[in-house]
Amino acid sequence: MTNPKKKLSDGELEVMLAVWDAGGPVTASEILVGIRQKRSWALSTLMTVLARLVEKGYLSCDRTTRNNLYAPLVGEEAYKEAESRTFLSRMYGNSLPNLVSCLYKSGAISQKDLEELQEFLDQAQKEE
C-alpha cells in the first residue's frame, strides 16, 4: 500500500472508511450501504467521489467484472498516521503535551483517559 498524498474531504474519508471496513474489494452499491447512516447520496454522487479517490491514488478500480470493484491503495493506519502528524504539526507545533493539555482542559478527555495514556506510555518505554 502507498502513503497518502492528498488530503481527503469529509465525504471522501467516509467512503474510504467504508472501503477499509469492507476488508476487500467492494462494489459501489456496497459502499453506498456502508455510508448510508452518514450520507444520503445518490449512486451518481458516490461514483463521482469514487472517481476522485481513484484519481488521487487512494483507490484502485477493477473494471474487468460486471460491477466495478474498488480496493484501497492506501491503508487506514497509514492515512491516520499521516493525518495525525499533519494535525499535530499545524495545530500544536508538534507538541503532544500541548495537544493533551488542550483536550484535558476542554473536557474532551477525562482523568481515566489520562491514566490509560500513562499506561500506554509506560508500556512503550518498556518496549524500547
A tleap script that builds the chain and sets N, CA, C and O, in Angstrom:
source leaprc.protein.ff14SB
mol = sequence {
  NMET THR ASN PRO LYS LYS LYS LEU SER ASP
  GLY GLU LEU GLU VAL MET LEU ALA VAL TRP
  ASP ALA GLY GLY PRO VAL THR ALA SER GLU
  ILE LEU VAL GLY ILE ARG GLN LYS ARG SER
  TRP ALA LEU SER THR LEU MET THR VAL LEU
  ALA ARG LEU VAL GLU LYS GLY TYR LEU SER
  CYS ASP ARG THR THR ARG ASN ASN LEU TYR
  ALA PRO LEU VAL GLY GLU GLU ALA TYR LYS
  GLU ALA GLU SER ARG THR PHE LEU SER ARG
  MET TYR GLY ASN SER LEU PRO ASN LEU VAL
  SER CYS LEU TYR LYS SER GLY ALA ILE SER
  GLN LYS ASP LEU GLU GLU LEU GLN GLU PHE
  LEU ASP GLN ALA GLN LYS GLU CGLU
}
set mol.1.N position { 0.848 -1.181 0.000 }
set mol.1.CA position { 0.000 0.000 0.000 }
set mol.1.C position { 0.890 1.239 0.000 }
set mol.1.O position { 1.997 1.239 0.538 }
set mol.2.N position { 0.376 2.276 -0.612 }
set mol.2.CA position { 1.150 3.510 -0.736 }
set mol.2.C position { 0.819 4.469 0.397 }
set mol.2.O position { -0.137 4.265 1.144 }
set mol.3.N position { 1.625 5.519 0.510 }
set mol.3.CA position { 1.386 6.555 1.512 }
set mol.3.C position { 0.409 7.575 0.968 }
set mol.3.O position { 0.380 7.835 -0.235 }
set mol.4.N position { -0.400 8.159 1.858 }
set mol.4.CA position { -1.361 9.162 1.414 }
set mol.4.C position { -0.658 10.371 0.811 }
set mol.4.O position { 0.384 10.808 1.300 }
set mol.5.N position { -1.239 10.902 -0.254 }
set mol.5.CA position { -0.632 12.022 -0.953 }
set mol.5.C position { -1.433 13.301 -0.772 }
set mol.5.O position { -0.878 14.344 -0.427 }
set mol.6.N position { -2.710 13.221 -1.001 }
set mol.6.CA position { -3.568 14.407 -0.945 }
set mol.6.C position { -4.594 14.233 0.165 }
set mol.6.O position { -5.055 13.124 0.439 }
set mol.7.N position { -4.941 15.342 0.795 }
set mol.7.CA position { -5.909 15.336 1.877 }
set mol.7.C position { -7.288 14.928 1.353 }
set mol.7.O position { -7.658 15.243 0.222 }
set mol.8.N position { -8.024 14.231 2.187 }
set mol.8.CA position { -9.374 13.805 1.836 }
set mol.8.C position { -10.409 14.762 2.412 }
set mol.8.O position { -10.245 15.272 3.521 }
set mol.9.N position { -11.470 15.003 1.657 }
set mol.9.CA position { -12.612 15.754 2.183 }
set mol.9.C position { -13.354 14.847 3.167 }
set mol.9.O position { -13.074 13.650 3.243 }
set mol.10.N position { -14.290 15.412 3.910 }
set mol.10.CA position { -15.060 14.609 4.863 }
set mol.10.C position { -15.813 13.477 4.157 }
set mol.10.O position { -15.830 12.342 4.632 }
set mol.11.N position { -16.429 13.795 3.029 }
set mol.11.CA position { -17.162 12.769 2.277 }
set mol.11.C position { -16.249 11.679 1.747 }
set mol.11.O position { -16.580 10.495 1.807 }
set mol.12.N position { -15.100 12.086 1.229 }
set mol.12.CA position { -14.138 11.105 0.727 }
set mol.12.C position { -13.650 10.205 1.852 }
set mol.12.O position { -13.478 9.002 1.659 }
set mol.13.N position { -13.427 10.785 3.023 }
set mol.13.CA position { -12.986 9.983 4.161 }
set mol.13.C position { -14.046 8.967 4.558 }
set mol.13.O position { -13.717 7.821 4.866 }
set mol.14.N position { -15.299 9.366 4.556 }
set mol.14.CA position { -16.371 8.432 4.889 }
set mol.14.C position { -16.416 7.267 3.902 }
set mol.14.O position { -16.653 6.125 4.296 }
set mol.15.N position { -16.191 7.551 2.639 }
set mol.15.CA position { -16.146 6.490 1.632 }
set mol.15.C position { -14.959 5.569 1.903 }
set mol.15.O position { -15.092 4.347 1.855 }
set mol.16.N position { -13.800 6.160 2.188 }
set mol.16.CA position { -12.619 5.345 2.470 }
set mol.16.C position { -12.830 4.483 3.717 }
set mol.16.O position { -12.411 3.326 3.744 }
set mol.17.N position { -13.467 5.027 4.737 }
set mol.17.CA position { -13.738 4.234 5.940 }
set mol.17.C position { -14.619 3.027 5.608 }
set mol.17.O position { -14.411 1.938 6.141 }
set mol.18.N position { -15.596 3.223 4.732 }
set mol.18.CA position { -16.456 2.114 4.313 }
set mol.18.C position { -15.661 1.073 3.535 }
set mol.18.O position { -15.873 -0.128 3.707 }
set mol.19.N position { -14.754 1.523 2.686 }
set mol.19.CA position { -13.921 0.596 1.906 }
set mol.19.C position { -12.990 -0.165 2.847 }
set mol.19.O position { -12.858 -1.384 2.735 }
set mol.20.N position { -12.349 0.538 3.766 }
set mol.20.CA position { -11.454 -0.130 4.718 }
set mol.20.C position { -12.218 -1.128 5.577 }
set mol.20.O position { -11.715 -2.217 5.853 }
set mol.21.N position { -13.432 -0.768 6.004 }
set mol.21.CA position { -14.245 -1.671 6.825 }
set mol.21.C position { -14.639 -2.932 6.063 }
set mol.21.O position { -14.800 -3.995 6.662 }
set mol.22.N position { -14.792 -2.819 4.756 }
set mol.22.CA position { -15.194 -3.967 3.939 }
set mol.22.C position { -14.129 -5.056 3.943 }
set mol.22.O position { -14.448 -6.238 3.822 }
set mol.23.N position { -12.877 -4.667 4.080 }
set mol.23.CA position { -11.809 -5.654 4.182 }
set mol.23.C position { -11.373 -6.285 2.870 }
set mol.23.O position { -10.541 -7.192 2.880 }
set mol.24.N position { -11.894 -5.846 1.770 }
set mol.24.CA position { -11.509 -6.378 0.470 }
set mol.24.C position { -12.167 -5.573 -0.625 }
set mol.24.O position { -12.843 -4.583 -0.346 }
set mol.25.N position { -11.981 -5.977 -1.857 }
set mol.25.CA position { -12.626 -5.248 -2.956 }
set mol.25.C position { -14.139 -5.151 -2.738 }
set mol.25.O position { -14.779 -6.104 -2.293 }
set mol.26.N position { -14.685 -3.998 -3.056 }
set mol.26.CA position { -16.079 -3.724 -2.761 }
set mol.26.C position { -16.714 -2.977 -3.937 }
set mol.26.O position { -16.042 -2.218 -4.635 }
set mol.27.N position { -17.998 -3.196 -4.145 }
set mol.27.CA position { -18.721 -2.507 -5.217 }
set mol.27.C position { -19.242 -1.165 -4.712 }
set mol.27.O position { -19.290 -0.923 -3.506 }
set mol.28.N position { -19.626 -0.310 -5.629 }
set mol.28.CA position { -20.199 0.994 -5.270 }
set mol.28.C position { -21.479 0.809 -4.460 }
set mol.28.O position { -21.732 1.558 -3.517 }
set mol.29.N position { -22.274 -0.172 -4.819 }
set mol.29.CA position { -23.522 -0.424 -4.082 }
set mol.29.C position { -23.238 -0.810 -2.636 }
set mol.29.O position { -23.948 -0.384 -1.726 }
set mol.30.N position { -22.214 -1.605 -2.427 }
set mol.30.CA position { -21.846 -1.995 -1.062 }
set mol.30.C position { -21.329 -0.799 -0.270 }
set mol.30.O position { -21.602 -0.677 0.924 }
set mol.31.N position { -20.590 0.075 -0.929 }
set mol.31.CA position { -20.099 1.286 -0.270 }
set mol.31.C position { -21.279 2.174 0.108 }
set mol.31.O position { -21.322 2.735 1.203 }
set mol.32.N position { -22.231 2.295 -0.805 }
set mol.32.CA position { -23.419 3.111 -0.541 }
set mol.32.C position { -24.140 2.635 0.718 }
set mol.32.O position { -24.601 3.453 1.514 }
set mol.33.N position { -24.241 1.326 0.900 }
set mol.33.CA position { -24.852 0.763 2.109 }
set mol.33.C position { -24.000 1.132 3.331 }
set mol.33.O position { -24.534 1.453 4.393 }
set mol.34.N position { -22.675 1.083 3.172 }
set mol.34.CA position { -21.772 1.375 4.278 }
set mol.34.C position { -21.803 2.812 4.759 }
set mol.34.O position { -21.504 3.080 5.923 }
set mol.35.N position { -22.159 3.734 3.888 }
set mol.35.CA position { -22.180 5.156 4.280 }
set mol.35.C position { -23.598 5.679 4.497 }
set mol.35.O position { -23.789 6.863 4.776 }
set mol.36.N position { -24.567 4.823 4.372 }
set mol.36.CA position { -25.983 5.230 4.424 }
set mol.36.C position { -26.332 6.009 5.689 }
set mol.36.O position { -27.144 6.932 5.624 }
set mol.37.N position { -25.749 5.671 6.832 }
set mol.37.CA position { -26.096 6.354 8.075 }
set mol.37.C position { -25.606 7.801 8.099 }
set mol.37.O position { -26.188 8.640 8.786 }
set mol.38.N position { -24.542 8.097 7.357 }
set mol.38.CA position { -23.982 9.444 7.380 }
set mol.38.C position { -24.316 10.258 6.138 }
set mol.38.O position { -24.390 11.484 6.209 }
set mol.39.N position { -24.516 9.604 5.016 }
set mol.39.CA position { -24.765 10.303 3.748 }
set mol.39.C position { -25.966 9.678 3.045 }
set mol.39.O position { -26.124 8.457 3.028 }
set mol.40.N position { -26.798 10.519 2.475 }
set mol.40.CA position { -27.919 10.012 1.683 }
set mol.40.C position { -27.670 10.355 0.219 }
set mol.40.O position { -28.485 11.002 -0.440 }
set mol.41.N position { -26.525 9.903 -0.264 }
set mol.41.CA position { -26.119 10.189 -1.628 }
set mol.41.C position { -26.828 9.296 -2.636 }
set mol.41.O position { -27.192 8.157 -2.342 }
set mol.42.N position { -27.011 9.838 -3.818 }
set mol.42.CA position { -27.434 9.034 -4.959 }
set mol.42.C position { -26.199 8.280 -5.451 }
set mol.42.O position { -25.067 8.675 -5.169 }
set mol.43.N position { -26.422 7.210 -6.175 }
set mol.43.CA position { -25.308 6.424 -6.696 }
set mol.43.C position { -24.406 7.275 -7.585 }
set mol.43.O position { -23.190 7.087 -7.586 }
set mol.44.N position { -24.982 8.202 -8.335 }
set mol.44.CA position { -24.173 9.047 -9.218 }
set mol.44.C position { -23.213 9.935 -8.423 }
set mol.44.O position { -22.088 10.175 -8.862 }
set mol.45.N position { -23.645 10.420 -7.265 }
set mol.45.CA position { -22.765 11.227 -6.410 }
set mol.45.C position { -21.615 10.385 -5.898 }
set mol.45.O position { -20.461 10.814 -5.912 }
set mol.46.N position { -21.936 9.182 -5.445 }
set mol.46.CA position { -20.894 8.277 -4.966 }
set mol.46.C position { -19.907 7.958 -6.081 }
set mol.46.O position { -18.702 7.903 -5.837 }
set mol.47.N position { -20.388 7.750 -7.280 }
set mol.47.CA position { -19.495 7.426 -8.398 }
set mol.47.C position { -18.519 8.579 -8.660 }
set mol.47.O position { -17.357 8.347 -8.995 }
set mol.48.N position { -18.988 9.807 -8.509 }
set mol.48.CA position { -18.110 10.976 -8.676 }
set mol.48.C position { -17.015 10.964 -7.605 }
set mol.48.O position { -15.844 11.197 -7.905 }
set mol.49.N position { -17.396 10.694 -6.372 }
set mol.49.CA position { -16.425 10.647 -5.274 }
set mol.49.C position { -15.436 9.499 -5.492 }
set mol.49.O position { -14.237 9.662 -5.266 }
set mol.50.N position { -15.930 8.352 -5.926 }
set mol.50.CA position { -15.042 7.211 -6.187 }
set mol.50.C position { -14.036 7.541 -7.288 }
set mol.50.O position { -12.863 7.180 -7.190 }
set mol.51.N position { -14.492 8.221 -8.328 }
set mol.51.CA position { -13.582 8.612 -9.411 }
set mol.51.C position { -12.489 9.547 -8.889 }
set mol.51.O position { -11.330 9.439 -9.289 }
set mol.52.N position { -12.862 10.457 -8.000 }
set mol.52.CA position { -11.857 11.359 -7.392 }
set mol.52.C position { -10.862 10.587 -6.545 }
set mol.52.O position { -9.667 10.882 -6.564 }
set mol.53.N position { -11.344 9.606 -5.806 }
set mol.53.CA position { -10.451 8.808 -4.956 }
set mol.53.C position { -9.495 7.961 -5.789 }
set mol.53.O position { -8.346 7.755 -5.398 }
set mol.54.N position { -9.960 7.474 -6.925 }
set mol.54.CA position { -9.081 6.747 -7.846 }
set mol.54.C position { -8.035 7.705 -8.401 }
set mol.54.O position { -6.851 7.374 -8.464 }
set mol.55.N position { -8.477 8.893 -8.804 }
set mol.55.CA position { -7.571 9.901 -9.362 }
set mol.55.C position { -6.519 10.349 -8.339 }
set mol.55.O position { -5.366 10.587 -8.700 }
set mol.56.N position { -6.908 10.462 -7.086 }
set mol.56.CA position { -5.987 10.876 -6.033 }
set mol.56.C position { -5.026 9.752 -5.617 }
set mol.56.O position { -4.055 9.995 -4.901 }
set mol.57.N position { -5.301 8.534 -6.067 }
set mol.57.CA position { -4.419 7.422 -5.732 }
set mol.57.C position { -4.778 6.687 -4.455 }
set mol.57.O position { -3.960 5.937 -3.924 }
set mol.58.N position { -5.989 6.890 -3.953 }
set mol.58.CA position { -6.434 6.202 -2.742 }
set mol.58.C position { -7.092 4.861 -3.038 }
set mol.58.O position { -7.038 3.947 -2.216 }
set mol.59.N position { -7.710 4.740 -4.200 }
set mol.59.CA position { -8.418 3.517 -4.573 }
set mol.59.C position { -7.963 3.024 -5.939 }
set mol.59.O position { -7.541 3.798 -6.799 }
set mol.60.N position { -8.065 1.713 -6.108 }
set mol.60.CA position { -7.942 1.143 -7.447 }
set mol.60.C position { -9.340 0.729 -7.873 }
set mol.60.O position { -10.209 0.474 -7.039 }
set mol.61.N position { -9.544 0.666 -9.170 }
set mol.61.CA position { -10.848 0.255 -9.696 }
set mol.61.C position { -10.630 -0.855 -10.706 }
set mol.61.O position { -9.999 -0.657 -11.744 }
set mol.62.N position { -11.163 -2.027 -10.386 }
set mol.62.CA position { -11.087 -3.183 -11.285 }
set mol.62.C position { -12.359 -3.185 -12.124 }
set mol.62.O position { -13.452 -3.421 -11.611 }
set mol.63.N position { -12.204 -2.918 -13.426 }
set mol.63.CA position { -13.357 -2.828 -14.323 }
set mol.63.C position { -13.565 -4.109 -15.135 }
set mol.63.O position { -14.321 -4.120 -16.107 }
set mol.64.N position { -12.894 -5.178 -14.730 }
set mol.64.CA position { -12.983 -6.422 -15.502 }
set mol.64.C position { -14.225 -7.240 -15.170 }
set mol.64.O position { -14.549 -8.193 -15.878 }
set mol.65.N position { -14.918 -6.874 -14.100 }
set mol.65.CA position { -16.121 -7.614 -13.724 }
set mol.65.C position { -17.355 -6.806 -14.115 }
set mol.65.O position { -17.249 -5.665 -14.565 }
set mol.66.N position { -18.504 -7.402 -13.939 }
set mol.66.CA position { -19.760 -6.730 -14.279 }
set mol.66.C position { -19.922 -5.436 -13.478 }
set mol.66.O position { -20.353 -4.415 -14.015 }
set mol.67.N position { -19.578 -5.487 -12.206 }
set mol.67.CA position { -19.595 -4.309 -11.340 }
set mol.67.C position { -18.159 -3.914 -11.028 }
set mol.67.O position { -17.330 -4.774 -10.730 }
set mol.68.N position { -17.859 -2.627 -11.093 }
set mol.68.CA position { -16.529 -2.166 -10.721 }
set mol.68.C position { -16.239 -2.561 -9.284 }
set mol.68.O position { -17.099 -2.453 -8.411 }
set mol.69.N position { -15.013 -3.022 -9.048 }
set mol.69.CA position { -14.587 -3.370 -7.702 }
set mol.69.C position { -13.526 -2.372 -7.253 }
set mol.69.O position { -12.530 -2.153 -7.944 }
set mol.70.N position { -13.749 -1.776 -6.099 }
set mol.70.CA position { -12.839 -0.770 -5.565 }
set mol.70.C position { -12.057 -1.368 -4.399 }
set mol.70.O position { -12.617 -2.025 -3.522 }
set mol.71.N position { -10.751 -1.122 -4.413 }
set mol.71.CA position { -9.877 -1.624 -3.352 }
set mol.71.C position { -8.945 -0.500 -2.914 }
set mol.71.O position { -8.529 0.316 -3.736 }
set mol.72.N position { -8.615 -0.453 -1.627 }
set mol.72.CA position { -7.752 0.626 -1.147 }
set mol.72.C position { -6.312 0.458 -1.619 }
set mol.72.O position { -5.771 -0.648 -1.631 }
set mol.73.N position { -5.708 1.568 -2.003 }
set mol.73.CA position { -4.280 1.608 -2.312 }
set mol.73.C position { -3.506 2.220 -1.146 }
set mol.73.O position { -2.285 2.092 -1.062 }
set mol.74.N position { -4.233 2.886 -0.246 }
set mol.74.CA position { -3.664 3.486 0.950 }
set mol.74.C position { -4.321 2.806 2.144 }
set mol.74.O position { -5.547 2.722 2.222 }
set mol.75.N position { -3.508 2.325 3.066 }
set mol.75.CA position { -4.039 1.665 4.249 }
set mol.75.C position { -4.626 2.652 5.245 }
set mol.75.O position { -4.217 3.812 5.308 }
set mol.76.N position { -5.578 2.181 6.013 }
set mol.76.CA position { -6.240 3.031 7.003 }
set mol.76.C position { -5.238 3.574 8.022 }
set mol.76.O position { -5.259 4.764 8.334 }
set mol.77.N position { -4.371 2.721 8.536 }
set mol.77.CA position { -3.400 3.164 9.533 }
set mol.77.C position { -2.428 4.184 8.944 }
set mol.77.O position { -2.097 5.172 9.600 }
set mol.78.N position { -1.969 3.956 7.719 }
set mol.78.CA position { -1.048 4.906 7.076 }
set mol.78.C position { -1.717 6.263 6.924 }
set mol.78.O position { -1.080 7.293 7.149 }
set mol.79.N position { -2.985 6.280 6.548 }
set mol.79.CA position { -3.700 7.547 6.403 }
set mol.79.C position { -3.843 8.240 7.760 }
set mol.79.O position { -3.566 9.433 7.886 }
set mol.80.N position { -4.274 7.488 8.768 }
set mol.80.CA position { -4.460 8.084 10.091 }
set mol.80.C position { -3.145 8.625 10.647 }
set mol.80.O position { -3.119 9.700 11.245 }
set mol.81.N position { -2.066 7.889 10.453 }
set mol.81.CA position { -0.762 8.352 10.933 }
set mol.81.C position { -0.358 9.656 10.251 }
set mol.81.O position { 0.091 10.592 10.912 }
set mol.82.N position { -0.515 9.719 8.943 }
set mol.82.CA position { -0.141 10.929 8.203 }
set mol.82.C position { -1.012 12.114 8.617 }
set mol.82.O position { -0.501 13.216 8.818 }
set mol.83.N position { -2.313 11.898 8.746 }
set mol.83.CA position { -3.216 12.977 9.142 }
set mol.83.C position { -2.941 13.428 10.571 }
set mol.83.O position { -3.021 14.619 10.871 }
set mol.84.N position { -2.619 12.491 11.450 }
set mol.84.CA position { -2.316 12.839 12.838 }
set mol.84.C position { -1.059 13.685 12.922 }
set mol.84.O position { -1.014 14.666 13.664 }
set mol.85.N position { -0.031 13.304 12.159 }
set mol.85.CA position { 1.206 14.091 12.157 }
set mol.85.C position { 0.952 15.496 11.632 }
set mol.85.O position { 1.458 16.471 12.187 }
set mol.86.N position { 0.169 15.601 10.561 }
set mol.86.CA position { -0.146 16.908 9.980 }
set mol.86.C position { -0.926 17.769 10.970 }
set mol.86.O position { -0.624 18.948 11.153 }
set mol.87.N position { -1.925 17.172 11.602 }
set mol.87.CA position { -2.746 17.888 12.577 }
set mol.87.C position { -1.898 18.362 13.753 }
set mol.87.O position { -1.995 19.520 14.160 }
set mol.88.N position { -1.069 17.480 14.299 }
set mol.88.CA position { -0.228 17.833 15.436 }
set mol.88.C position { 0.727 18.965 15.075 }
set mol.88.O position { 0.952 19.876 15.871 }
set mol.89.N position { 1.281 18.899 13.881 }
set mol.89.CA position { 2.213 19.934 13.428 }
set mol.89.C position { 1.505 21.276 13.231 }
set mol.89.O position { 1.974 22.304 13.719 }
set mol.90.N position { 0.392 21.266 12.526 }
set mol.90.CA position { -0.312 22.508 12.201 }
set mol.90.C position { -0.938 23.176 13.414 }
set mol.90.O position { -0.863 24.395 13.567 }
set mol.91.N position { -1.550 22.385 14.265 }
set mol.91.CA position { -2.313 22.956 15.368 }
set mol.91.C position { -1.514 23.143 16.655 }
set mol.91.O position { -1.812 24.041 17.442 }
set mol.92.N position { -0.501 22.301 16.878 }
set mol.92.CA position { 0.185 22.314 18.163 }
set mol.92.C position { 1.697 22.374 18.048 }
set mol.92.O position { 2.399 22.094 19.020 }
set mol.93.N position { 2.216 22.737 16.872 }
set mol.93.CA position { 3.653 22.870 16.703 }
set mol.93.C position { 4.420 21.608 17.057 }
set mol.93.O position { 5.521 21.673 17.604 }
set mol.94.N position { 3.837 20.461 16.743 }
set mol.94.CA position { 4.421 19.148 17.033 }
set mol.94.C position { 4.572 18.878 18.528 }
set mol.94.O position { 5.401 18.058 18.923 }
set mol.95.N position { 3.791 19.549 19.356 }
set mol.95.CA position { 3.867 19.353 20.802 }
set mol.95.C position { 2.700 18.489 21.272 }
set mol.95.O position { 1.571 18.965 21.388 }
set mol.96.N position { 2.982 17.232 21.538 }
set mol.96.CA position { 1.956 16.328 22.050 }
set mol.96.C position { 1.456 16.779 23.425 }
set mol.96.O position { 0.253 16.708 23.679 }
set mol.97.N position { 2.341 17.243 24.326 }
set mol.97.CA position { 1.829 17.736 25.612 }
set mol.97.C position { 0.830 18.887 25.446 }
set mol.97.O position { -0.149 18.956 26.189 }
set mol.98.N position { 1.055 19.788 24.490 }
set mol.98.CA position { 0.102 20.875 24.250 }
set mol.98.C position { -1.247 20.344 23.780 }
set mol.98.O position { -2.289 20.846 24.198 }
set mol.99.N position { -1.236 19.337 22.918 }
set mol.99.CA position { -2.480 18.728 22.450 }
set mol.99.C position { -3.233 18.095 23.611 }
set mol.99.O position { -4.425 18.343 23.790 }
set mol.100.N position { -2.542 17.280 24.397 }
set mol.100.CA position { -3.195 16.588 25.515 }
set mol.100.C position { -3.718 17.598 26.526 }
set mol.100.O position { -4.822 17.439 27.046 }
set mol.101.N position { -2.936 18.631 26.806 }
set mol.101.CA position { -3.363 19.667 27.738 }
set mol.101.C position { -4.637 20.355 27.248 }
set mol.101.O position { -5.563 20.580 28.026 }
set mol.102.N position { -4.680 20.683 25.976 }
set mol.102.CA position { -5.860 21.337 25.400 }
set mol.102.C position { -7.088 20.431 25.498 }
set mol.102.O position { -8.171 20.883 25.869 }
set mol.103.N position { -6.914 19.168 25.169 }
set mol.103.CA position { -8.028 18.226 25.237 }
set mol.103.C position { -8.516 18.050 26.669 }
set mol.103.O position { -9.718 17.964 26.918 }
set mol.104.N position { -7.578 17.997 27.607 }
set mol.104.CA position { -7.957 17.821 29.010 }
set mol.104.C position { -8.688 19.059 29.539 }
set mol.104.O position { -9.725 18.943 30.191 }
set mol.105.N position { -8.142 20.234 29.254 }
set mol.105.CA position { -8.760 21.481 29.730 }
set mol.105.C position { -10.155 21.682 29.149 }
set mol.105.O position { -11.026 22.255 29.805 }
set mol.106.N position { -10.370 21.217 27.931 }
set mol.106.CA position { -11.680 21.381 27.291 }
set mol.106.C position { -12.683 20.318 27.715 }
set mol.106.O position { -13.863 20.400 27.376 }
set mol.107.N position { -12.215 19.326 28.454 }
set mol.107.CA position { -13.110 18.253 28.892 }
set mol.107.C position { -13.291 17.157 27.869 }
set mol.107.O position { -14.123 16.268 28.050 }
set mol.108.N position { -12.514 17.209 26.783 }
set mol.108.CA position { -12.639 16.187 25.735 }
set mol.108.C position { -12.063 14.842 26.178 }
set mol.108.O position { -12.461 13.792 25.672 }
set mol.109.N position { -11.126 14.880 27.125 }
set mol.109.CA position { -10.602 13.638 27.688 }
set mol.109.C position { -10.700 13.721 29.202 }
set mol.109.O position { -10.643 14.803 29.787 }
set mol.110.N position { -10.845 12.581 29.813 }
set mol.110.CA position { -11.057 12.512 31.253 }
set mol.110.C position { -9.782 12.089 31.973 }
set mol.110.O position { -8.767 11.772 31.353 }
set mol.111.N position { -9.866 12.096 33.282 }
set mol.111.CA position { -8.750 11.610 34.089 }
set mol.111.C position { -8.466 10.149 33.756 }
set mol.111.O position { -7.309 9.732 33.711 }
set mol.112.N position { -9.518 9.379 33.525 }
set mol.112.CA position { -9.349 7.963 33.152 }
set mol.112.C position { -8.580 7.852 31.836 }
set mol.112.O position { -7.709 6.994 31.695 }
set mol.113.N position { -8.900 8.714 30.880 }
set mol.113.CA position { -8.180 8.717 29.606 }
set mol.113.C position { -6.699 9.002 29.827 }
set mol.113.O position { -5.842 8.376 29.204 }
set mol.114.N position { -6.397 9.953 30.720 }
set mol.114.CA position { -5.005 10.273 31.020 }
set mol.114.C position { -4.284 9.087 31.651 }
set mol.114.O position { -3.114 8.834 31.363 }
set mol.115.N position { -4.992 8.365 32.512 }
set mol.115.CA position { -4.398 7.175 33.138 }
set mol.115.C position { -4.101 6.108 32.085 }
set mol.115.O position { -3.052 5.465 32.127 }
set mol.116.N position { -5.015 5.922 31.153 }
set mol.116.CA position { -4.791 4.960 30.070 }
set mol.116.C position { -3.625 5.394 29.195 }
set mol.116.O position { -2.834 4.562 28.750 }
set mol.117.N position { -3.516 6.691 28.948 }
set mol.117.CA position { -2.395 7.216 28.178 }
set mol.117.C position { -1.080 6.967 28.910 }
set mol.117.O position { -0.081 6.598 28.292 }
set mol.118.N position { -1.082 7.168 30.219 }
set mol.118.CA position { 0.123 6.919 31.006 }
set mol.118.C position { 0.522 5.441 30.940 }
set mol.118.O position { 1.704 5.117 30.823 }
set mol.119.N position { -0.465 4.554 31.015 }
set mol.119.CA position { -0.185 3.117 30.891 }
set mol.119.C position { 0.423 2.805 29.528 }
set mol.119.O position { 1.363 2.016 29.429 }
set mol.120.N position { -0.111 3.422 28.485 }
set mol.120.CA position { 0.429 3.229 27.141 }
set mol.120.C position { 1.880 3.693 27.068 }
set mol.120.O position { 2.739 3.000 26.522 }
set mol.121.N position { 2.140 4.872 27.624 }
set mol.121.CA position { 3.492 5.428 27.600 }
set mol.121.C position { 4.466 4.549 28.389 }
set mol.121.O position { 5.596 4.319 27.957 }
set mol.122.N position { 4.016 4.060 29.554 }
set mol.122.CA position { 4.859 3.177 30.360 }
set mol.122.C position { 5.197 1.907 29.577 }
set mol.122.O position { 6.343 1.456 29.591 }
set mol.123.N position { 4.211 1.336 28.902 }
set mol.123.CA position { 4.419 0.121 28.115 }
set mol.123.C position { 5.360 0.393 26.941 }
set mol.123.O position { 6.233 -0.418 26.635 }
set mol.124.N position { 5.176 1.533 26.293 }
set mol.124.CA position { 6.046 1.884 25.150 }
set mol.124.C position { 7.488 2.046 25.587 }
set mol.124.O position { 8.398 1.656 24.857 }
set mol.125.N position { 7.717 2.616 26.767 }
set mol.125.CA position { 9.077 2.777 27.269 }
set mol.125.C position { 9.727 1.427 27.576 }
set mol.125.O position { 10.926 1.246 27.361 }
set mol.126.N position { 8.936 0.487 28.075 }
set mol.126.CA position { 9.441 -0.859 28.376 }
set mol.126.C position { 9.875 -1.573 27.107 }
set mol.126.O position { 10.833 -2.347 27.121 }
set mol.127.N position { 9.159 -1.310 25.990 }
set mol.127.CA position { 9.433 -1.986 24.728 }
set mol.127.C position { 10.658 -1.434 24.003 }
set mol.127.O position { 11.182 -2.073 23.091 }
set mol.128.N position { 11.114 -0.246 24.407 }
set mol.128.CA position { 12.270 0.370 23.724 }
set mol.128.C position { 13.555 -0.307 24.037 }
set mol.128.O position { 14.605 0.098 23.538 }
savepdb mol mol.pdb
quit
